[in-house]
Amino acid sequence: MSYAILEKKELAPNTVMMQISAPLAVKKMRPGQFIIVRVTSNGERIPLSISGWDADKGTVRIIVQAAGRTSTELINLKVGDSITDVVGPLGQASHIEKYGTCILIGGGYGTGAIIPIARELKALGNKVISIVGARTKDLVLMENELKTVCDSVEVSTNDGSAGIKGLVTDVLAGILKNEPVHMVTAIGPVPMMKAVSEMTRPLNIRTYVSLNAIMVDGTGMCGSCRVEVGGATKFACVDGPDFDGHQVNFDELVYRQKMYVPYEKKASELYACKAGCH
């Protein structure tokens, strides 16, 4: 089967949106799930959050940021190129129900994954507020699309070039002071998800985080994505990726994510050298 890239759009430096043909994978997709792709037959398998899908057209939308060799290989492909594999949907769907007021927080490329969640929460009658965080204005993703599926969208940037100057937690703190909040979901960098969870913990607000643990097979067989949640070992690929943020051992998650950094850096250097030799 050919998994052709049907559309590609640059959203920010080194970050692109892609629409990929994957008619079998999209048949049962739900918000919060992910896919695993393999760019080439000899390449590694990488998990990517689902940012949207069209069951009629058989397409899945992903947001990819060049963070290592494989993600760089992927965003270097052009419309009309194909990737080797798309496996999914994988993982459990997000907890979608009638809560009341919901805050969805997206950091970096994780912002794309909150759009399907926002759409379904809104459809159930929830009040949905999104917070998008980035370092600068140029790195703010998906703001306009989020406005079409949320009651309001707040933006924070580290340098103040868009929205408020500060972090997503600064925006969240302001909302929590002004109105009752019944559910929070955060998707993005681990430090951000940890900070959000620590902010909502004393208020006993139900808080979900989507864990981007290291994965290989995506079926729970290899154990690479094991995480500690509530003192028990869970596997992000089959038990998650969403978990109760108040129960996650973030320190262990960070430790495991750093285990292969030297190898990832070496692979990126080799790919850059190879690309430069062509």
Short mmCIF file of C-alpha atoms in Angstrom, two decimals:
data_model
loop_
_atom_site.label_atom_id
_atom_site.label_comp_id
_atom_site.label_asym_id
_atom_site.label_seq_id
_atom_site.Cartn_x
_atom_site.Cartn_y
_atom_site.Cartn_z
CA MET A 1 0.00 0.00 0.00
CA SER A 2 1.23 3.51 -0.82
CA TYR A 3 1.07 6.08 1.96
CA ALA A 4 1.38 9.14 -0.22
CA ILE A 5 1.85 12.66 1.08
CA LEU A 6 -1.11 14.56 -0.37
CA GLU A 7 -0.52 17.95 1.22
CA LYS A 8 2.33 19.67 3.01
CA LYS A 9 2.40 23.12 4.58
CA GLU A 10 5.10 24.80 6.63
CA LEU A 11 3.62 26.08 9.89
CA ALA A 12 6.81 27.35 11.47
CA PRO A 13 10.56 26.88 10.98
CA ASN A 14 11.24 23.10 10.91
CA THR A 15 7.56 22.33 11.59
CA VAL A 16 5.12 21.17 8.92
CA MET A 17 1.56 19.91 8.54
CA MET A 18 1.10 16.84 6.35
CA GLN A 19 -1.96 15.09 4.99
CA ILE A 20 -1.10 11.44 4.35
CA SER A 21 -3.18 8.85 2.54
CA ALA A 22 -3.96 6.04 5.00
CA PRO A 23 -7.51 4.84 4.23
CA LEU A 24 -7.43 1.76 6.47
CA ALA A 25 -5.91 3.57 9.46
CA VAL A 26 -8.52 6.35 9.56
CA LYS A 27 -11.55 4.09 9.73
CA LYS A 28 -11.65 3.93 13.53
CA MET A 29 -9.63 6.96 14.64
CA ARG A 30 -10.56 8.76 17.83
CA PRO A 31 -9.20 11.97 19.42
CA GLY A 32 -6.07 11.40 21.47
CA GLN A 33 -4.83 8.39 19.53
CA PHE A 34 -1.62 8.26 17.51
CA ILE A 35 0.00 6.54 14.57
CA ILE A 36 3.46 5.07 14.08
CA VAL A 37 5.17 5.78 10.80
CA ARG A 38 8.27 4.44 9.09
CA VAL A 39 9.64 6.80 6.49
CA THR A 40 11.85 4.28 4.67
CA SER A 41 12.09 0.49 4.70
CA ASN A 42 15.31 0.66 6.74
CA GLY A 43 14.17 3.49 8.97
CA GLU A 44 13.06 3.62 12.59
CA ARG A 45 9.44 3.71 13.70
CA ILE A 46 8.31 6.97 15.29
CA PRO A 47 4.99 7.77 17.00
CA LEU A 48 3.07 10.87 15.89
CA SER A 49 -0.06 12.38 17.39
CA ILE A 50 -3.12 12.62 15.19
CA SER A 51 -4.15 16.19 14.47
CA GLY A 52 -7.15 15.29 12.35
CA TRP A 53 -8.49 12.87 9.78
CA ASP A 54 -11.02 12.57 6.98
CA ALA A 55 -12.65 9.14 6.84
CA ASP A 56 -14.26 9.84 3.46
CA LYS A 57 -10.99 10.88 1.83
CA GLY A 58 -8.94 8.33 3.78
CA THR A 59 -6.43 10.93 4.99
CA VAL A 60 -4.76 11.56 8.34
CA ARG A 61 -3.21 14.87 9.34
CA ILE A 62 -0.03 15.09 11.39
CA ILE A 63 2.12 17.94 12.68
CA VAL A 64 5.83 17.13 12.50
CA GLN A 65 8.72 19.04 14.01
CA ALA A 66 12.26 18.17 12.95
CA ALA A 67 13.74 16.96 16.22
CA GLY A 68 15.94 14.07 15.06
CA ARG A 69 16.98 12.10 12.02
CA THR A 70 13.66 10.45 11.18
CA SER A 71 11.47 13.50 11.74
CA THR A 72 13.91 15.50 9.58
CA GLU A 73 13.71 12.84 6.86
CA LEU A 74 9.93 13.05 7.03
CA ILE A 75 9.59 16.82 6.73
CA ASN A 76 12.08 16.82 3.84
CA LEU A 77 9.66 14.75 1.74
CA LYS A 78 7.53 16.48 -0.86
CA VAL A 79 3.91 16.21 -1.95
CA GLY A 80 3.67 13.09 -4.10
CA ASP A 81 6.36 11.23 -2.17
CA SER A 82 5.33 8.20 -0.11
CA ILE A 83 6.39 6.77 3.23
CA THR A 84 6.80 3.06 3.89
CA ASP A 85 4.38 2.41 6.77
CA VAL A 86 1.50 3.95 8.67
CA VAL A 87 0.30 1.87 11.61
CA GLY A 88 -2.73 2.83 13.63
CA PRO A 89 -4.80 4.11 15.15
CA LEU A 90 -2.92 3.19 18.33
CA GLY A 91 -3.51 3.93 22.00
CA GLN A 92 -6.62 4.76 23.94
CA ALA A 93 -8.90 7.61 22.95
CA SER A 94 -9.03 10.72 25.11
CA HIS A 95 -11.56 10.97 27.93
CA ILE A 96 -14.36 12.85 26.17
CA GLU A 97 -17.46 13.53 28.24
CA LYS A 98 -19.54 16.39 29.61
CA TYR A 99 -17.34 18.12 32.19
CA GLY A 100 -18.39 21.78 32.15
CA THR A 101 -15.45 24.09 31.51
CA CYS A 102 -12.43 22.45 29.88
CA ILE A 103 -8.98 23.92 29.37
CA LEU A 104 -6.87 22.43 26.57
CA ILE A 105 -3.20 23.41 26.58
CA GLY A 106 -0.90 22.89 23.62
CA GLY A 107 2.83 23.48 23.56
CA GLY A 108 4.78 23.41 20.29
CA TYR A 109 3.77 20.65 17.86
CA GLY A 110 1.54 19.19 20.60
CA THR A 111 -0.96 21.93 19.78
CA GLY A 112 -2.15 20.01 16.75
CA ALA A 113 -3.26 17.08 18.87
CA ILE A 114 -5.68 19.14 20.97
CA ILE A 115 -7.83 20.12 17.97
CA PRO A 116 -9.75 16.81 17.63
CA ILE A 117 -10.22 16.75 21.42
CA ALA A 118 -11.54 20.32 21.44
CA ARG A 119 -13.97 19.57 18.63
CA GLU A 120 -15.57 16.62 20.43
CA LEU A 121 -15.65 18.29 23.84
CA LYS A 122 -17.42 21.25 22.25
CA ALA A 123 -19.89 18.96 20.48
CA LEU A 124 -20.91 17.55 23.87
CA GLY A 125 -21.73 21.02 25.17
CA ASN A 126 -18.59 21.78 27.16
CA LYS A 127 -17.13 25.27 27.35
CA VAL A 128 -13.71 24.82 25.73
CA ILE A 129 -10.83 27.23 26.27
CA SER A 130 -7.50 26.57 24.58
CA ILE A 131 -4.11 27.92 25.58
CA VAL A 132 -1.32 27.86 23.02
CA GLY A 133 2.25 28.43 24.10
CA ALA A 134 5.39 29.13 22.09
CA ARG A 135 8.73 30.85 22.41
CA THR A 136 7.90 33.53 19.83
CA LYS A 137 5.07 34.69 17.55
CA ASP A 138 6.48 32.77 14.57
CA LEU A 139 6.20 29.49 16.49
CA VAL A 140 2.53 29.80 17.49
CA LEU A 141 0.69 26.94 15.77
CA MET A 142 -2.93 26.31 14.77
CA GLU A 143 -4.35 29.39 16.53
CA ASN A 144 -6.87 30.25 13.81
CA GLU A 145 -8.15 26.68 13.45
CA LEU A 146 -8.54 26.35 17.21
CA LYS A 147 -10.72 29.46 17.20
CA THR A 148 -13.20 27.59 15.00
CA VAL A 149 -13.67 24.76 17.52
CA CYS A 150 -13.19 26.52 20.90
CA ASP A 151 -15.06 29.18 22.84
CA SER A 152 -11.83 31.13 23.19
CA VAL A 153 -8.12 30.78 22.49
CA GLU A 154 -5.39 32.35 24.61
CA VAL A 155 -1.77 32.67 23.49
CA SER A 156 1.43 33.03 25.47
CA THR A 157 4.92 33.62 24.14
CA ASN A 158 8.17 33.74 26.04
CA ASP A 159 9.16 37.07 24.47
CA GLY A 160 5.71 38.66 24.43
CA SER A 161 5.61 38.93 20.62
CA ALA A 162 2.09 37.41 20.63
CA GLY A 163 -0.49 37.07 23.38
CA ILE A 164 0.77 37.55 26.90
CA LYS A 165 4.46 37.49 27.75
CA GLY A 166 5.03 34.37 29.79
CA LEU A 167 4.17 30.70 29.92
CA VAL A 168 0.97 28.75 29.43
CA THR A 169 0.85 28.33 33.21
CA ASP A 170 0.63 32.12 33.58
CA VAL A 171 -2.47 32.11 31.36
CA LEU A 172 -3.89 29.12 33.21
CA ALA A 173 -3.38 30.82 36.57
CA GLY A 174 -5.43 33.78 35.38
CA ILE A 175 -8.30 31.61 34.19
CA LEU A 176 -8.34 29.58 37.41
CA LYS A 177 -8.73 32.81 39.40
CA ASN A 178 -11.77 33.91 37.42
CA GLU A 179 -13.91 30.84 36.85
CA PRO A 180 -14.41 27.22 37.91
CA VAL A 181 -12.59 24.71 35.72
CA HIS A 182 -13.61 21.07 35.59
CA MET A 183 -10.99 19.44 33.33
CA VAL A 184 -7.56 20.28 31.96
CA THR A 185 -5.63 18.49 29.21
CA ALA A 186 -2.03 19.39 28.41
CA ILE A 187 -0.08 18.12 25.39
CA GLY A 188 3.47 19.23 24.71
CA PRO A 189 6.90 19.28 26.32
CA VAL A 190 7.22 17.27 29.53
CA PRO A 191 8.22 20.25 31.72
CA MET A 192 5.07 22.06 30.58
CA MET A 193 2.82 19.09 31.33
CA LYS A 194 4.43 18.65 34.74
CA ALA A 195 4.00 22.33 35.60
CA VAL A 196 0.34 22.29 34.57
CA SER A 197 -0.28 19.17 36.66
CA GLU A 198 1.35 20.71 39.72
CA MET A 199 -0.80 23.82 39.31
CA THR A 200 -4.09 21.91 39.17
CA ARG A 201 -3.22 19.32 41.82
CA PRO A 202 -4.07 21.44 44.91
CA LEU A 203 -7.35 22.46 43.25
CA ASN A 204 -8.24 18.80 42.59
CA ILE A 205 -9.02 19.53 38.93
CA ARG A 206 -9.03 16.45 36.74
CA THR A 207 -5.92 16.78 34.56
CA TYR A 208 -4.78 14.65 31.65
CA VAL A 209 -1.39 14.67 29.97
CA SER A 210 -0.36 12.90 26.75
CA LEU A 211 2.95 11.15 27.34
CA ASN A 212 5.48 11.17 24.50
CA ALA A 213 7.48 8.21 25.80
CA ILE A 214 10.03 6.37 23.65
CA MET A 215 8.17 3.78 21.57
CA VAL A 216 9.14 1.01 19.18
CA ASP A 217 6.31 -1.39 18.32
CA GLY A 218 3.31 0.52 19.72
CA THR A 219 1.58 -2.67 20.86
CA GLY A 220 2.88 -3.09 24.42
CA MET A 221 5.20 -5.95 23.47
CA CYS A 222 8.62 -4.26 23.61
CA GLY A 223 8.15 -2.32 26.84
CA SER A 224 10.12 0.70 25.66
CA CYS A 225 7.36 3.13 26.54
CA ARG A 226 6.84 2.04 30.13
CA VAL A 227 5.98 4.85 32.50
CA GLU A 228 5.13 4.97 36.19
CA VAL A 229 1.61 6.18 36.92
CA GLY A 230 0.20 6.04 40.42
CA GLY A 231 3.09 3.80 41.50
CA ALA A 232 2.30 1.18 38.85
CA THR A 233 4.03 0.43 35.56
CA LYS A 234 1.98 1.38 32.54
CA PHE A 235 2.75 1.33 28.83
CA ALA A 236 2.09 4.61 27.07
CA CYS A 237 1.29 2.89 23.76
CA VAL A 238 -1.58 0.68 24.97
CA ASP A 239 -2.59 2.16 28.36
CA GLY A 240 -2.16 5.76 27.17
CA PRO A 241 -0.99 8.05 25.78
CA ASP A 242 -3.32 10.06 28.06
CA PHE A 243 -2.83 9.63 31.80
CA ASP A 244 -3.81 11.35 35.01
CA GLY A 245 -1.20 14.09 35.29
CA HIS A 246 -1.34 14.03 39.09
CA GLN A 247 -0.24 10.39 39.10
CA VAL A 248 2.61 10.49 36.54
CA ASN A 249 6.23 10.11 37.64
CA PHE A 250 7.59 12.86 35.39
CA ASP A 251 11.14 12.57 36.72
CA GLU A 252 11.37 8.96 35.55
CA LEU A 253 9.86 9.93 32.18
CA VAL A 254 12.51 12.61 31.66
CA TYR A 255 15.29 10.18 32.66
CA ARG A 256 14.13 7.56 30.16
CA GLN A 257 13.74 10.13 27.38
CA LYS A 258 17.38 11.15 27.78
CA MET A 259 18.75 7.59 27.55
CA TYR A 260 19.24 7.65 23.78
CA VAL A 261 20.06 11.33 23.25
CA PRO A 262 23.74 10.67 22.29
CA TYR A 263 22.64 8.07 19.73
CA GLU A 264 19.93 10.35 18.36
CA LYS A 265 22.46 13.16 18.00
CA LYS A 266 24.89 10.87 16.17
CA ALA A 267 22.16 9.65 13.81
CA SER A 268 21.19 13.25 12.99
CA GLU A 269 24.81 14.15 12.30
CA LEU A 270 25.23 11.15 9.97
CA TYR A 271 22.02 12.03 8.11
CA ALA A 272 23.09 15.65 7.72
CA CYS A 273 26.45 14.51 6.37
CA LYS A 274 24.79 12.07 3.97
CA ALA A 275 22.32 14.70 2.76
CA GLY A 276 25.14 17.15 2.21
CA CYS A 277 27.05 14.66 0.10
CA HIS A 278 24.29 14.34 -2.48
#
